[in-house]
XYZ file of C-alpha atoms in Angstrom:
664
model
C -15.138 -10.711 -30.838
C -16.916 -7.643 -32.256
C -15.307 -5.766 -35.169
C -16.160 -2.143 -35.674
C -14.774 1.054 -37.184
C -13.706 4.083 -35.176
C -13.143 7.174 -37.351
C -12.449 4.830 -40.250
C -10.010 2.611 -38.313
C -11.128 -1.018 -37.948
C -10.636 -2.566 -34.493
C -11.509 -5.841 -32.877
C -12.349 -5.876 -29.178
C -13.270 -8.611 -26.637
C -16.903 -9.553 -26.181
C -18.547 -7.292 -23.670
C -16.244 -4.337 -24.309
C -17.769 -0.857 -24.589
C -17.561 1.634 -27.421
C -15.300 3.795 -25.247
C -12.825 0.904 -24.893
C -12.982 0.339 -28.643
C -12.171 4.013 -29.232
C -9.163 3.699 -26.917
C -8.035 0.539 -28.754
C -8.122 2.641 -31.938
C -5.938 5.285 -30.356
C -8.687 7.892 -29.846
C -8.894 9.906 -26.633
C -12.386 10.061 -25.184
C -13.025 12.580 -22.382
C -14.696 11.256 -19.265
C -15.345 12.114 -15.632
C -17.521 9.358 -14.221
C -15.999 6.392 -16.084
C -13.120 4.571 -14.402
C -11.583 1.298 -15.544
C -11.772 -0.329 -12.084
C -15.268 0.799 -11.137
C -18.781 -0.056 -12.361
C -20.254 2.042 -15.154
C -22.408 4.948 -14.053
C -22.926 6.845 -17.329
C -23.888 10.098 -15.640
C -21.335 12.755 -16.692
C -22.094 12.408 -20.433
C -18.693 13.736 -21.494
C -17.834 10.615 -23.478
C -20.451 11.307 -26.147
C -19.830 9.925 -29.653
C -21.821 9.447 -32.811
C -22.678 5.821 -33.645
C -24.126 4.317 -36.843
C -26.432 2.488 -37.142
C -28.321 4.201 -34.342
C -30.453 7.223 -33.508
C -29.196 10.550 -34.924
C -27.942 11.806 -31.616
C -24.794 11.563 -29.509
C -24.531 8.483 -27.301
C -22.554 7.835 -24.113
C -19.741 5.521 -25.220
C -18.937 4.278 -21.696
C -22.287 2.518 -21.395
C -22.795 1.407 -25.001
C -21.693 -2.177 -25.810
C -19.442 -2.558 -28.852
C -21.048 -4.558 -31.675
C -20.221 -5.862 -35.122
C -20.433 -3.420 -38.059
C -20.765 -0.350 -35.881
C -19.270 2.861 -37.148
C -18.148 5.301 -34.427
C -17.273 8.947 -35.026
C -15.491 10.951 -32.320
C -14.761 14.260 -34.073
C -17.946 15.193 -35.950
C -19.592 18.628 -35.460
C -22.410 16.870 -33.587
C -20.007 15.307 -31.089
C -18.027 18.576 -30.690
C -21.155 20.594 -29.967
C -22.499 17.977 -27.545
C -19.275 17.915 -25.550
C -19.063 21.688 -25.430
C -22.610 21.864 -24.201
C -21.970 19.153 -21.597
C -18.911 20.963 -20.335
C -20.908 24.167 -20.096
C -23.496 22.415 -17.948
C -20.804 20.924 -15.693
C -19.301 24.384 -15.125
C -22.625 26.071 -14.333
C -22.105 25.847 -10.562
C -18.380 25.170 -10.410
C -16.487 27.904 -8.560
C -13.635 29.730 -10.269
C -11.138 28.954 -7.505
C -8.378 27.224 -9.466
C -5.697 29.497 -7.992
C -6.374 28.205 -4.476
C -7.386 24.627 -5.361
C -4.945 21.821 -4.590
C -6.094 19.954 -7.668
C -4.679 22.780 -9.849
C -2.256 21.406 -12.385
C -3.565 17.864 -12.031
C -7.287 18.518 -12.579
C -9.232 16.618 -15.209
C -11.832 19.401 -15.265
C -9.185 21.977 -16.080
C -7.643 19.833 -18.862
C -10.945 18.834 -20.474
C -12.489 22.267 -20.294
C -9.522 23.573 -22.281
C -9.593 20.642 -24.751
C -13.348 20.192 -25.186
C -15.054 23.294 -23.739
C -16.239 26.484 -25.416
C -13.871 28.885 -23.647
C -16.745 31.007 -22.374
C -20.043 30.557 -20.538
C -23.506 31.843 -21.294
C -24.711 31.224 -17.758
C -25.478 34.435 -15.816
C -27.623 33.147 -12.953
C -26.445 32.778 -9.354
C -24.314 29.747 -8.622
C -25.417 27.306 -5.967
C -23.188 26.651 -2.926
C -22.903 23.394 -1.001
C -21.997 23.162 2.685
C -18.741 21.405 3.408
C -18.849 17.746 4.499
C -16.605 16.144 7.069
C -14.865 12.934 5.870
C -12.165 12.556 8.508
C -8.467 13.379 8.942
C -7.453 12.248 5.435
C -9.912 13.772 2.976
C -10.564 17.504 2.665
C -13.856 18.466 1.055
C -14.993 21.528 -0.894
C -18.240 20.104 -2.217
C -19.291 23.177 -4.202
C -16.737 21.936 -6.737
C -18.395 18.462 -6.927
C -19.832 17.421 -10.352
C -21.567 14.281 -8.971
C -19.488 11.759 -10.975
C -19.994 9.284 -8.088
C -16.501 7.766 -8.428
C -15.953 8.115 -4.675
C -19.326 6.448 -3.955
C -18.530 3.479 -6.183
C -14.993 3.115 -4.869
C -16.183 3.039 -1.266
C -18.749 0.370 -2.021
C -16.993 -1.749 -4.587
C -13.318 -1.666 -3.680
C -13.018 -0.490 -0.060
C -16.198 -2.356 0.951
C -17.278 0.415 3.287
C -20.638 1.786 2.219
C -20.258 5.111 3.929
C -20.287 7.585 1.036
C -23.478 8.290 -0.901
C -25.691 10.899 -2.490
C -28.552 12.770 -0.814
C -31.348 14.849 -2.430
C -32.075 14.873 -6.156
C -31.533 16.882 -9.298
C -29.881 20.254 -8.811
C -29.845 19.734 -5.041
C -27.859 16.468 -5.127
C -24.894 16.310 -2.718
C -22.225 13.665 -2.027
C -21.516 13.018 1.614
C -20.605 10.481 4.206
C -23.638 9.236 6.063
C -24.370 11.449 9.161
C -21.211 13.336 8.109
C -18.954 11.097 10.141
C -15.359 10.329 9.222
C -15.005 7.636 6.544
C -13.715 4.641 8.461
C -11.736 2.939 5.785
C -8.013 2.217 5.586
C -8.300 2.968 1.854
C -10.184 6.288 2.008
C -7.296 8.345 0.625
C -7.788 6.768 -2.822
C -10.902 8.887 -3.431
C -8.559 11.926 -3.686
C -6.858 10.341 -6.699
C -10.197 9.290 -8.159
C -11.866 12.705 -7.838
C -11.643 14.395 -11.288
C -12.170 17.873 -9.769
C -11.050 19.582 -6.562
C -14.003 18.421 -4.407
C -11.965 15.834 -2.577
C -8.333 16.684 -1.846
C -5.717 15.501 0.613
C -6.129 17.250 3.974
C -2.528 16.785 5.243
C -1.188 18.025 1.880
C -3.460 21.031 1.638
C -1.737 24.192 0.385
C 1.715 22.572 0.592
C 2.923 22.666 -3.009
C 2.057 22.736 -6.680
C 2.852 19.601 -8.731
C 5.407 21.327 -10.915
C 7.462 22.310 -7.885
C 8.006 18.709 -6.755
C 10.768 16.232 -7.588
C 9.284 12.783 -8.260
C 11.015 9.595 -7.119
C 9.849 6.050 -7.786
C 10.211 3.734 -4.803
C 8.540 0.990 -2.711
C 6.324 1.336 0.342
C 7.397 -0.282 3.572
C 4.318 0.166 5.760
C 3.274 -3.422 5.144
C 4.590 -6.472 3.270
C 2.533 -5.937 0.095
C 5.288 -3.827 -1.520
C 2.986 -1.113 -2.891
C 4.644 0.749 -5.746
C 4.691 4.410 -4.866
C 5.987 7.785 -6.009
C 7.423 10.185 -3.444
C 7.064 13.850 -4.336
C 9.649 16.019 -2.541
C 10.776 19.622 -2.403
C 14.175 20.438 -0.953
C 14.881 17.921 1.823
C 11.292 17.008 2.698
C 8.874 14.488 1.213
C 5.551 16.304 0.773
C 3.396 13.664 -0.867
C 3.196 9.950 -1.492
C 0.963 8.599 -4.230
C 0.621 5.051 -5.695
C 1.995 3.918 -9.017
C 0.146 1.411 -11.209
C 1.322 -2.164 -10.849
C -1.331 -4.661 -11.808
C 0.505 -7.534 -10.104
C 0.823 -5.833 -6.752
C -1.323 -2.844 -5.795
C -3.217 -2.103 -9.057
C -3.434 1.712 -8.533
C -4.406 1.829 -4.880
C -2.514 2.615 -1.644
C -3.506 2.497 2.006
C -3.961 5.622 4.092
C -0.890 4.581 6.099
C 1.206 4.422 2.927
C 0.012 7.821 1.749
C 0.078 9.902 4.911
C 2.688 8.456 7.316
C 5.276 10.545 5.424
C 4.825 13.551 7.762
C 6.476 11.331 10.333
C 9.710 11.374 8.316
C 10.614 14.851 9.641
C 9.629 14.337 13.238
C 11.411 12.595 16.128
C 14.387 11.993 13.862
C 17.815 10.826 14.964
C 20.330 13.221 13.418
C 23.497 12.531 15.484
C 25.147 9.614 17.225
C 24.509 9.026 20.986
C 26.260 7.037 23.673
C 24.733 6.128 27.001
C 26.778 7.672 29.846
C 25.629 7.317 33.414
C 22.299 5.930 32.308
C 21.575 8.862 29.918
C 22.179 9.166 26.185
C 24.686 11.854 25.355
C 25.390 13.257 21.841
C 28.875 12.375 20.583
C 30.874 12.289 17.336
C 30.894 9.327 14.980
C 34.450 8.463 16.060
C 33.411 8.377 19.751
C 30.377 6.210 19.004
C 32.413 3.746 16.962
C 35.093 3.632 19.659
C 32.461 2.762 22.270
C 31.310 -0.189 20.207
C 34.861 -1.370 19.389
C 35.655 -1.399 23.102
C 33.094 -4.145 23.800
C 34.646 -7.487 24.633
C 32.194 -9.698 22.744
C 34.294 -12.783 22.209
C 32.456 -13.608 19.018
C 29.056 -13.469 20.723
C 27.513 -11.046 18.222
C 23.949 -10.783 16.930
C 21.844 -8.706 14.556
C 18.094 -8.107 14.831
C 16.415 -6.658 11.706
C 13.404 -4.392 12.053
C 10.289 -4.411 9.912
C 11.251 -1.620 7.493
C 14.883 -2.323 6.604
C 16.105 -3.058 3.094
C 18.042 -6.108 1.951
C 21.274 -4.165 1.546
C 21.308 -3.144 5.203
C 20.594 -6.717 6.313
C 23.297 -8.109 4.094
C 25.854 -5.577 5.352
C 24.929 -6.359 8.980
C 25.171 -10.067 8.304
C 28.640 -9.623 6.800
C 29.766 -7.620 9.818
C 28.359 -10.104 12.322
C 30.034 -13.004 10.442
C 33.386 -11.140 10.276
C 33.220 -10.587 14.064
C 32.772 -14.336 14.617
C 28.976 -14.284 15.260
C 26.183 -16.102 13.480
C 23.029 -15.017 15.332
C 20.548 -13.303 12.998
C 16.838 -12.727 13.460
C 14.157 -10.588 11.800
C 11.086 -11.792 13.673
C 11.722 -9.227 16.429
C 8.451 -9.732 18.338
C 9.380 -13.288 19.289
C 7.486 -15.167 16.603
C 9.044 -18.573 15.848
C 8.142 -20.821 12.902
C 9.909 -23.228 10.606
C 11.792 -21.479 7.788
C 13.608 -24.514 6.294
C 11.316 -24.142 3.252
C 10.649 -20.574 2.108
C 7.760 -21.846 -0.037
C 5.997 -22.794 3.181
C 6.117 -19.201 4.444
C 5.366 -17.452 1.115
C 2.221 -16.131 -0.470
C 2.377 -18.692 -3.247
C -0.923 -17.894 -4.980
C 0.443 -14.381 -5.619
C -1.445 -11.234 -4.833
C -3.044 -10.943 -8.247
C -3.865 -14.671 -8.275
C -5.868 -14.373 -5.077
C -8.794 -12.884 -6.942
C -9.129 -16.082 -9.014
C -9.669 -18.366 -5.972
C -13.112 -19.974 -5.579
C -12.822 -21.310 -1.987
C -10.846 -19.430 0.644
C -9.986 -20.294 4.263
C -8.502 -17.504 6.419
C -6.568 -18.816 9.436
C -5.664 -16.303 12.163
C -5.508 -13.259 9.976
C -7.216 -9.888 10.030
C -6.467 -9.378 6.350
C -8.055 -5.926 6.333
C -5.282 -4.554 8.586
C -2.424 -6.955 7.859
C -2.541 -6.591 4.046
C -5.384 -4.295 2.936
C -4.537 -4.604 -0.759
C -4.681 -8.392 -0.544
C -8.027 -7.987 1.140
C -9.340 -6.101 -1.898
C -8.335 -9.073 -4.067
C -10.324 -11.433 -1.828
C -13.310 -9.107 -2.257
C -12.922 -9.527 -6.000
C -12.851 -13.297 -5.608
C -16.032 -13.096 -3.561
C -17.754 -11.118 -6.289
C -16.845 -13.911 -8.703
C -18.592 -16.478 -6.519
C -15.916 -17.596 -4.068
C -16.853 -18.731 -0.594
C -14.809 -17.400 2.341
C -14.380 -19.202 5.667
C -12.335 -18.006 8.637
C -10.817 -19.286 11.870
C -10.173 -16.576 14.446
C -11.913 -13.869 16.434
C -14.733 -12.325 14.393
C -13.943 -8.935 12.804
C -15.245 -6.884 9.929
C -13.313 -7.769 6.775
C -15.711 -5.740 4.531
C -17.212 -8.874 2.966
C -19.292 -11.862 3.892
C -17.326 -14.451 5.880
C -18.505 -17.707 7.467
C -16.738 -17.691 10.839
C -15.944 -21.175 12.117
C -14.628 -20.321 15.555
C -11.379 -19.203 17.158
C -9.895 -22.604 18.129
C -6.889 -23.746 16.071
C -7.975 -27.357 16.684
C -10.506 -26.727 13.867
C -7.643 -27.128 11.402
C -7.643 -30.873 12.112
C -11.398 -31.194 12.053
C -12.885 -28.773 9.544
C -16.728 -28.584 9.311
C -18.414 -30.406 6.467
C -19.396 -27.165 4.752
C -15.705 -26.252 4.352
C -14.557 -29.649 3.080
C -17.518 -29.726 0.638
C -16.696 -26.247 -0.742
C -13.015 -27.073 -1.115
C -13.825 -30.461 -2.652
C -15.624 -28.732 -5.510
C -13.110 -25.849 -5.830
C -10.782 -25.670 -8.808
C -8.627 -23.006 -7.192
C -8.744 -23.469 -3.401
C -6.744 -21.101 -1.191
C -5.688 -21.019 2.474
C -4.241 -17.833 3.973
C -2.382 -18.154 7.288
C -1.789 -15.032 9.346
C 0.575 -14.129 12.163
C -1.862 -15.118 14.898
C -1.880 -18.730 13.715
C 1.722 -19.190 12.534
C 3.232 -20.052 15.880
C 0.779 -22.775 16.889
C -0.883 -23.717 13.641
C 1.758 -23.684 10.912
C 2.166 -27.395 10.784
C -1.606 -28.038 10.887
C -2.108 -25.464 8.126
C 0.504 -27.179 6.005
C -1.325 -30.449 6.444
C -4.306 -28.847 4.664
C -2.275 -28.855 1.476
C -3.034 -32.554 1.131
C -6.413 -32.784 2.906
C -7.913 -29.900 0.890
C -5.940 -30.402 -2.339
C -4.430 -26.901 -2.381
C -1.721 -27.676 -4.956
C -2.675 -28.442 -8.526
C -0.793 -28.369 -11.806
C -0.749 -24.570 -12.207
C -1.978 -23.514 -8.776
C -0.523 -23.347 -5.253
C -3.194 -22.358 -2.766
C -1.050 -22.292 0.405
C -0.243 -18.777 1.556
C 1.298 -17.017 4.557
C 0.641 -13.325 5.148
C 3.584 -11.346 6.515
C 3.173 -7.863 7.963
C 6.749 -6.585 7.702
C 8.296 -5.231 4.508
C 11.643 -6.719 5.477
C 10.365 -10.205 6.340
C 10.737 -12.190 3.076
C 14.038 -10.504 2.192
C 15.305 -11.232 5.678
C 14.325 -14.889 5.418
C 16.150 -15.170 2.108
C 19.251 -13.620 3.755
C 19.085 -16.046 6.709
C 17.557 -13.794 9.363
C 15.782 -16.633 11.126
C 17.464 -18.161 14.179
C 16.387 -21.704 14.988
C 14.862 -20.733 18.296
C 13.721 -17.310 17.225
C 14.653 -14.208 19.194
C 15.352 -16.401 22.287
C 18.589 -17.520 20.680
C 19.930 -13.959 20.589
C 19.160 -12.651 24.047
C 22.514 -13.786 25.515
C 24.639 -12.108 22.862
C 27.270 -9.820 24.323
C 26.992 -7.392 21.376
C 23.716 -6.941 19.510
C 22.969 -4.710 16.524
C 19.359 -3.611 16.171
C 18.547 -2.487 12.641
C 15.516 -0.263 13.131
C 14.051 -2.922 15.423
C 11.608 -0.899 17.486
C 9.207 -3.688 18.286
C 11.698 -5.960 20.076
C 11.597 -6.559 23.818
C 14.839 -4.888 24.893
C 14.474 -5.999 28.501
C 15.457 -9.506 27.434
C 18.886 -8.405 26.098
C 21.557 -8.134 28.744
C 24.474 -7.416 26.365
C 25.677 -4.200 24.720
C 22.953 -2.888 22.450
C 23.638 -0.811 19.343
C 20.637 0.719 17.579
C 20.940 1.789 13.936
C 17.784 3.551 12.918
C 16.070 6.746 11.924
C 13.582 7.591 14.672
C 13.839 8.211 18.365
C 11.486 5.424 19.216
C 11.600 2.334 21.487
C 14.875 1.069 20.179
C 16.818 4.282 20.608
C 15.425 4.670 24.135
C 16.822 1.266 25.184
C 20.191 1.287 23.353
C 23.680 1.816 24.687
C 24.807 3.384 21.421
C 22.536 5.061 18.895
C 23.737 5.475 15.267
C 21.443 7.646 13.076
C 20.439 5.910 9.870
C 18.277 6.623 6.818
C 14.595 5.934 6.342
C 13.204 4.201 3.249
C 12.745 7.613 1.554
C 16.404 8.503 2.079
C 18.179 5.546 0.490
C 18.095 3.270 -2.479
C 17.126 -0.235 -1.426
C 15.798 -3.656 -2.318
C 12.698 -5.099 -0.687
C 10.965 -8.467 -1.210
C 7.197 -8.480 -0.671
C 5.073 -11.246 0.804
C 4.704 -13.113 -2.500
C 8.489 -13.157 -3.047
C 8.612 -10.295 -5.551
C 11.966 -8.460 -5.602
C 11.505 -4.672 -6.002
C 13.835 -1.697 -5.769
C 13.301 1.855 -4.692
C 15.329 5.025 -5.174
C 16.341 7.780 -2.808
C 13.993 10.799 -2.700
C 15.715 13.012 -0.167
C 18.860 13.018 2.007
C 18.957 11.981 5.676
C 18.903 14.845 8.177
C 21.944 16.154 10.071
C 24.711 13.627 10.604
C 22.561 10.645 9.734
C 23.960 8.301 7.046
C 22.761 5.374 4.972
C 22.713 2.192 7.066
C 25.076 0.149 4.906
C 27.629 3.005 4.956
C 27.487 3.095 8.763
C 28.176 -0.660 8.975
C 31.003 -0.366 6.451
C 32.680 2.448 8.373
C 32.212 0.584 11.665
C 33.877 -2.498 10.253
C 37.070 -0.466 9.684
C 37.185 0.647 13.337
C 36.529 -2.921 14.547
C 39.356 -4.323 12.392
C 37.252 -6.448 10.063
C 36.906 -4.240 6.975
C 33.957 -5.312 4.825
C 34.763 -6.067 1.146
C 32.705 -3.282 -0.531
C 33.067 0.505 -0.723
C 29.881 1.446 -2.662
C 26.246 0.449 -2.898
C 26.949 -1.168 -6.255
C 29.756 -3.247 -4.729
C 27.562 -4.275 -1.806
C 24.747 -5.309 -4.173
C 27.066 -7.377 -6.280
C 28.290 -9.272 -3.194
C 24.656 -9.693 -2.073
C 23.687 -11.112 -5.513
C 26.488 -13.667 -5.250
C 25.265 -14.715 -1.806
C 21.554 -14.746 -2.801
C 21.229 -14.829 -6.640
C 17.410 -14.507 -6.484
C 17.812 -10.853 -5.389
C 19.542 -9.843 -8.622
C 16.447 -9.592 -10.861
C 13.404 -7.422 -10.106
C 10.968 -10.282 -10.566
C 8.813 -12.809 -8.725
C 11.028 -15.430 -7.060
C 9.768 -18.960 -7.535
C 10.358 -21.067 -4.433
C 10.284 -24.788 -5.084
C 7.458 -26.319 -3.025
C 8.679 -28.431 -0.141
C 6.664 -28.728 2.998
C 8.868 -29.044 6.137
C 8.156 -31.835 8.612
C 6.236 -30.059 11.378
C 3.864 -31.454 13.952
C 0.428 -31.233 12.361
C -1.501 -31.072 15.627
C -2.734 -27.620 16.642
C -4.530 -26.474 19.719
C -5.178 -23.174 21.373
C -7.694 -20.375 21.150
C -6.739 -17.318 19.192
C -7.318 -14.402 21.566
C -6.617 -11.683 18.995
C -4.617 -10.574 15.994
C -1.015 -9.208 15.971
C -1.909 -5.697 14.796
C -3.717 -3.832 17.569
C -3.685 -0.381 15.962
C -3.546 -0.188 12.194
C -2.314 3.397 12.118
C 0.593 3.060 14.626
C 2.531 -0.051 13.560
C 6.040 1.345 13.238
C 8.301 4.221 14.285
C 7.428 6.425 11.273
C 3.708 6.039 11.900
C 4.044 6.800 15.582
C 5.889 10.009 14.737
C 3.230 11.054 12.222
C 0.629 13.580 13.476
C -1.760 12.390 10.766
C -1.537 8.766 11.806
C -1.895 9.726 15.472
C -5.072 11.570 14.602
C -6.398 8.752 12.520
C -5.835 6.344 15.416
C -7.403 8.602 17.957
C -10.456 9.451 15.883
C -11.170 6.416 13.707
C -10.205 3.640 16.138
C -10.648 5.147 19.575
C -13.590 7.437 18.915
C -12.057 10.660 20.158
C -13.755 13.815 18.943
C -11.260 16.229 17.382
C -12.540 19.751 17.053
C -11.510 21.880 14.046
C -11.213 25.601 13.941
C -13.615 27.467 11.708
C -12.011 28.766 8.520
């Protein structure tokens, strides 16, 4: 490990570290525009200049210079100061002075570093160049005259998103960053280039001119658009969430978020349920809370009560609903609302055991019935990392573009019992083999996939390579709380009273009993219900969610529900009074304490370790996989379907519709 001095402070850094990283280890701030910790080194902005001895008597770019023994690095000498000031002057030659109308204002690296390291004036008097605007789709707004050609967006698109659609054209002073043929960037991760851009060249199109950062209240919470459990921050003003950006969590999402996570938030204020409804004469009529509760209490259920949990609900809501169903004499609970049915006697057998971060260490990977790019995009980026480290990826299912090289074996599940020799050879040599089973294969191939644990040697001393990918944020928490009927949703269809907790994907035509929908959007569930009770979305309540790897995470409330809507657990608690089975908690803290007693693993915000035990399931599998569960990445839940941005993304990026824009 190299030892060197930075401004007289001796530091030791790992082999292969750069001088910039050594400076940071010594507590020195080094300005940069092109360098980013998660991207390859470009070395083209030259702001990270330092003086290094021994070496030539000139400033050197610290981001591209390897740290070595006996180096002396100086970050504050007159030479370094003059070099940085000159470099900043060059960067600002063509940059427009439009900070007052730029959405990056207040969060702009160029603003901050020009104040800290610039001259404070410019000697440039010639005409500035202007660059025509580029079109990058519904998510990213471009003002490319501001671009300083740091190429962060180019490297992100190629290295992380795996979609080589952004690049540079022309040379020298005429260089421009653009998508090829100026088409929309077709990546589910394209919104991350807005966070990466150190200037105002790439900004968020849906958020344009909405607010300044100092006007917003910031709330830390968890994303529910998929089962990854992305750590996010919701920025709100008044009663509306205006922006969603990712938080850094190395174990889950690193610092990325999908476009759906970022931009479905405009659906939070559209198609909302803000008052109770009761169906009268075939039509839903607005009523008071007392009238709605009375209609439910009048149902003669005889103990035949069920609860169906939707994809977005929190553990607190599911626990409160379970307590109410149990108090009413029922026991029918289900979270797999689309009709999926698989063995849940061992939660380890339906968990992502390798962990999200561990997936990038795998050296042989078999994907079974999963379109990982849509089902869990931030797990897909980890598989890309594993591929770069030399892993081989095989897949069973209909061929699709996963953004990396895959050897497709076919779409017949029978292959699980007779894998090609190339697969068995690769897994035979693998130290960290991994199998990922998706929703398309769970129903018919769960047992056959579990048999691969032995045949492919997936479990070793410190490694469990068997993984199941869930697509619903509520799925693992629901399974821990017992939301898994033995026969799946089929066991619940005869219930005389059924509570639907934001379950908009269920087939309501199968339920003949009295249907109560508790949710936040006027979507499929509300349209089919006999009573509608307006609840709170994930942004409007504190809650606990468990992601696909079994990690317990909590989010806080950013804004209040609209109108007469209330938090779901409070609705269930109030309803229990009217139905004569008062639940034993009066606050969220009391509910959580009861939930922790029932399921102790939910108490700590940590990764739950499920003891490995494979259930006895028939290991034979047959059937051709006709497709994957997610048909439209941008419209997977009620919030997305209410979002104009997600509707536009679906229409343009998936269905090829041409959307004209007015000239500005």
